[in-house]
Structure formats: C-alpha cells, structure tokens
Amino acid sequence: MNASVFALIFLLQICCQCNCQNVTRPNIVMVMSDAFDGRLSFDPGSKVVQLPYINYLRELGSTFLNAYTNSPICCPSRAAMWSGQFVHLTQSWNNFKCLDENTTTWMDLLEKSGYLTNMIGKLDYISGSHSVSNRIEAWTRDVQFLLRQEGRPVPELVGNMSTVKIMRKDWQNTDEATRWIRQTAASSHQPFALYLGLNLPHPYKTESLGPIAGGSTFRTSPYWLKKVSSELITVPKWLPMAAMHPVDYYSTVTKNCSGVFTEEEVVSIRAFYYAMCAEADAMLGQVISALRQTGLLSNTVVIFTADHGELAMEHRQFYKMSMFEGSSHVPLLIMGPGLMSGLQVNQLVSLVDLYPTVLDMAGVSQVGSLSGHSLLPLMSKSSAFSKKQHPDWVLSEYHGCNVNASTYMLRSEQWKYITYADGLSVSPQLFDLTLDKDEIHNVVHKFPDVQAHLDKLLRSIVDYPQVSAAVHIYNKKAFGAWRRSLGKNYSHVIANLRWHVDWQNDVIANERAVDEWLCSYIFDTSPPQHKLAAPFQWDFQMNVFVKINKYSVYICVFVCFSNLQ
C-alpha cells in the first residue's frame, strides 16, 4: 500500500513539473514576411492600408518603432536572423552565399531543449539558392558597365472583388501551418515553436520577360485594393538624376527606374504594394485565429517581422538593396504572456536581436557570442530586467547586386550614417531623420564632427575596409571559377542573363569590361595591413590569361586565392 501511494505521489509530482514547464515555457510562433515596409506597422503609415491583425498585435503587444534589417536583401538578412550574427561574421555576401547547412539556429536550440518545432514556407538562409543571374550581378558589381538588371516595375490587377488568394503558395503554406497548430501542436504536451515564412509582399516575377526575369510586378485584386486608402498615398520626393549619389544612381539604372514615370504610375505601384501587404496581414490573421480557436494563444508568443522592406518607388527605386528607410526599416511586433500590451518601443533594434530574445523567452542558454541582444527586458512586465542592456545603435550592411559598392549603415539617435567601402572612393551620406524623413538632404559636410564620431563608432563594430576588401576578392574568385566552369559556353550564358537587353547592345565592350575587371586582380595581391580573421588566408599563385579579339590584346595577370570561402 505504501509503495503504491509513493508511486502515485511521484507521478503527480512529475505531471505538475511538466504542467509548470509548459506554463513557464511559452509557445513561440514567428511569421516572417518578405519585403514588408516596417513603417506600415505604426502611425502614420498604418493609416494608408487596413492591416487588422498587425493592429491586433500592436494593441495587445509591443511594437518596435525603429527595427532594422541587418542586410536589405532576402538571404543575408534571414541568415542574420537565424544565426544571431552580423553579416560580416557569417560572410553572407549575397543571395547565393549565406549560411552553411550545419549552422546552429535558435530553432535548433529550442528543439534540443524540448520544444516541438516546425518550419514552413520561405526559409532562404542557406548558401546555394537563387538564380545564376542574381549571383553574377552581385559578383560583377565592380565591372565598369551600367546594365539594367530588372524589369520596369508595373502594377497588375487580377480577378475581381471575390478574388482573395492571389499568392497561392503563401496561402498553401499558411494552411499547412494552421493545420499543424490544430492537429499537432494542440495535442502535444511539449511547448512548441513554429516558423512561417511568407513571400508576400515581395513583387511577383514578371512573366512577360521570360524564364530568367526578376520580380518587378506588383499584383493584386480589387478585393485587396479596396483595403487601401488611395487619398493617403504619398508621392515620394525624387532628386534629379544628376544630383543623385553615385551609388543610388547605379541602383536606379540597374533597377530599370531611370526612365519617365507619371505620378499616376507611381501612385498605382504604391497602392498595389500596400494591397499586397494587406493580403500578407490576412495570412498572419489566419495563424492567430488558429491559436485562439485551439486555446493556445494565451500561452504563445507571436512575432511578426520581415527580412527587409520595399522602396515602392521611393528614391526613384523599387525592390530593396538600399539603406533608405523603405528598404531597411522592418516591422517587429511581439505579443505574448508576461509582455506589456500597447507598448511602443523607441529603442533601435535589428533582426539579430531575435535569436537571443527567443532563447531568453524559452529559458534556453545562448551558445557562443551573438551580435544581438535580448529584447525581453524592453517589453516584459517584470521589473527584474535592466532596461539599459541594449546598445543605442544598429548596424546594417550590404554586399550584393544592384549596388556597386559594399554599403554600411549605422543608425544612432536621430542620425543615419551610410558609408561605402573605404569611405574615400565614394563619399558617405548622413541624414537627420528627425528633420529629413524623406532622406533627401545629405548633411555629411555640414556636420563633420557627427560624421567623424559615427565613423569611429562604426569602425569599432566592424573593420569595414577589411570586409570590403574580402568581398572584392570573393567576388572575383567566385566569378572566375564560375566562368572557367563554363569554358567556351561563357559568352552565351552571360549574354542571356537578366541584363541581356543592354548586354546585347555592345557585347564586345561588355566582355572587355569584364576582362579588365579581372585584370585588376593583380592590384589586389597585397595582403591588407590588418590580419583577416579565419577563414581568410593569403595563399595565392600567379596565372597568366591572354585574350585576343578584333579590337585589342589583353595580357592579364590575376591572382587565384585558395582557401577563400
């Protein structure tokens, strides 16, 4: 009898411990969209389009008013979010080169700690993805030609007032996520973590431009367009082309936005983009509804964010790849047990902060050194946390296509400092966002002390001349290896990438520009003065390359580096 009583007591204790663990360890659901302008998650941006479920998170959770991507492009940005490391540490230089498959993510750590986990939809953080054109455009950004790489941005209206599901793949993934919540998570005795990656509101592939086309079509239906308040759509201010910063000029041309656009066209593109955001919001709503209907919402942390924003014709550009607010400012809303409701957080934060935040919420110890800091102290109801643990700056960097220089952005207080490579060949930019929300007035020469202070701070975070030098070497080595792998087929392949229209205008001149760029490899043979961190190793051999065409003979000596990842 006594043995049976003791056994019963023991089992009750185990059950109580399990129940307590489930109460103290919340479920975690993250919905990450693609290309969602973070300024739409709070006023006045939120007024232009109806986003009821983002507003739901805003009212019952915390909204981060100054959240930024760590790289304004899909794969490097997500690599930073999943790894908790800055881009220069993961060496996620472009959409093709990101994380290794064996990289430990915060989801891996949750699973090891007893969480039931699932990842659905767009992940996009492992090396090797995206088109050949996308990677070639990134590798050859220093070549002395200016070729359009994208289709002209256009709106496209489909369906009618009953057409709801435009991005069908996203809806299928959302359906899968909600089925998993109802059928698996709801019946599990473990805390669970679910990630849903959406493609919306990323522009659609422009089918009329063929199989290699990029995404320049803003597609929606009258159903979603009705959610947009057209009278509140602003027409962004543009500098004249001749007055643009040279990097912005390059981006505008390669994005095929240097032509004439009527005000009606610009407003239409922006309206369609906002309508696409409304469709993404509805998918977030379906996830929230599934949690509420299964009784799981009260013990679930819900996070909504994005990999980057969308310029939607601001600064005469669409897409991302820019440090301007439309491209770099992301939404970040977090709701859950023990977190404050209706809180608006002014603290500067970025996507690398999500790794330590999720682990902090789950009570899981961090592994290794992280670039980010937990946001839990900023929104917890508990007074046990110090509110001053987070630095007062954020870093973003970019090394990919549509931009012809490695770009580094430091936000601190009201200032946004943008610098390129070594800061000498291309002049930096400085914007006071309290006085210049449109980022039209570069005041870097007006405030030299501010520029000097921010540059010193930036260099204390990342030795950006070193990083830029490493990216230059990687680009030439990667392109050279790709070209050698094609042999005689090289000219045909490169002539038919996304820039094929401009390339065909003068094939010989463009090939010559590529050769001259590779020839400049010889000038990169001197190691930088400061030793690069592993895995960069200066191990090279000299090779001679001779090319003859009808115009000239090039004798190019360039360097092939080994052990360069």
Short mmCIF file of C-alpha atoms in Angstrom, two decimals, residues 39 67-73 76 87 141 247-248 251 255 308-311 314-315 317-330 394-400 402-403 405-411 415-420 429-431 433 437-439 458:
data_model
loop_
_atom_site.label_atom_id
_atom_site.label_comp_id
_atom_site.label_asym_id
_atom_site.label_seq_id
_atom_site.Cartn_x
_atom_site.Cartn_y
_atom_site.Cartn_z
CA ARG A 39 6.65 51.93 -41.19
CA ALA A 67 13.56 47.94 -36.15
CA TYR A 68 16.01 47.37 -38.98
CA THR A 69 17.26 44.58 -41.19
CA ASN A 70 20.94 43.68 -40.90
CA SER A 71 21.12 43.43 -44.69
CA PRO A 72 18.42 44.67 -47.08
CA ILE A 73 18.13 41.51 -49.18
CA PRO A 76 21.77 37.56 -45.89
CA VAL A 87 26.55 39.65 -41.99
CA ARG A 141 29.06 44.88 -59.48
CA VAL A 247 25.61 54.51 -55.70
CA ASP A 248 21.93 55.46 -55.74
CA SER A 251 20.86 51.29 -58.31
CA LYS A 255 16.61 48.53 -61.37
CA HIS A 308 13.63 43.79 -45.31
CA GLY A 309 11.30 46.47 -46.65
CA GLU A 310 10.27 47.67 -50.10
CA LEU A 311 11.07 51.08 -51.62
CA GLU A 314 10.82 55.97 -53.06
CA HIS A 315 14.13 57.48 -54.19
CA GLN A 317 13.63 52.80 -56.97
CA PHE A 318 11.64 49.70 -56.19
CA TYR A 319 12.84 46.49 -54.51
CA LYS A 320 15.29 46.62 -51.58
CA MET A 321 19.16 46.65 -51.60
CA SER A 322 19.20 50.15 -50.12
CA MET A 323 19.73 51.69 -46.69
CA PHE A 324 16.88 54.15 -47.19
CA GLU A 325 14.01 53.66 -44.75
CA GLY A 326 11.62 51.99 -47.17
CA SER A 327 14.16 49.24 -47.77
CA SER A 328 15.89 48.85 -44.39
CA HIS A 329 13.11 49.56 -41.84
CA VAL A 330 11.27 46.34 -40.94
CA VAL A 394 22.06 49.27 -35.11
CA LEU A 395 24.22 48.04 -37.98
CA SER A 396 23.17 47.04 -41.47
CA GLU A 397 25.44 46.14 -44.38
CA TYR A 398 25.02 45.12 -48.00
CA HIS A 399 27.34 43.40 -50.49
CA GLY A 400 25.02 42.14 -53.23
CA ASN A 402 22.11 46.35 -57.85
CA VAL A 403 24.63 48.26 -55.70
CA ALA A 405 29.93 49.23 -53.52
CA SER A 406 29.81 47.47 -50.18
CA THR A 407 27.47 49.57 -48.06
CA TYR A 408 27.40 50.05 -44.29
CA MET A 409 24.64 51.80 -42.37
CA LEU A 410 24.84 52.86 -38.73
CA ARG A 411 21.74 54.25 -37.03
CA TRP A 415 21.32 60.02 -37.37
CA LYS A 416 21.66 57.58 -40.21
CA TYR A 417 25.24 57.27 -41.43
CA ILE A 418 25.86 55.39 -44.69
CA THR A 419 29.38 54.75 -45.92
CA TYR A 420 30.87 52.71 -48.74
CA GLN A 429 25.93 60.05 -46.59
CA LEU A 430 24.44 61.42 -43.38
CA PHE A 431 20.75 62.03 -42.75
CA LEU A 433 15.78 61.55 -39.69
CA LYS A 437 12.22 61.85 -43.01
CA ASP A 438 12.43 61.65 -46.81
CA GLU A 439 16.24 61.29 -46.66
CA LEU A 458 31.21 52.03 -36.93
#
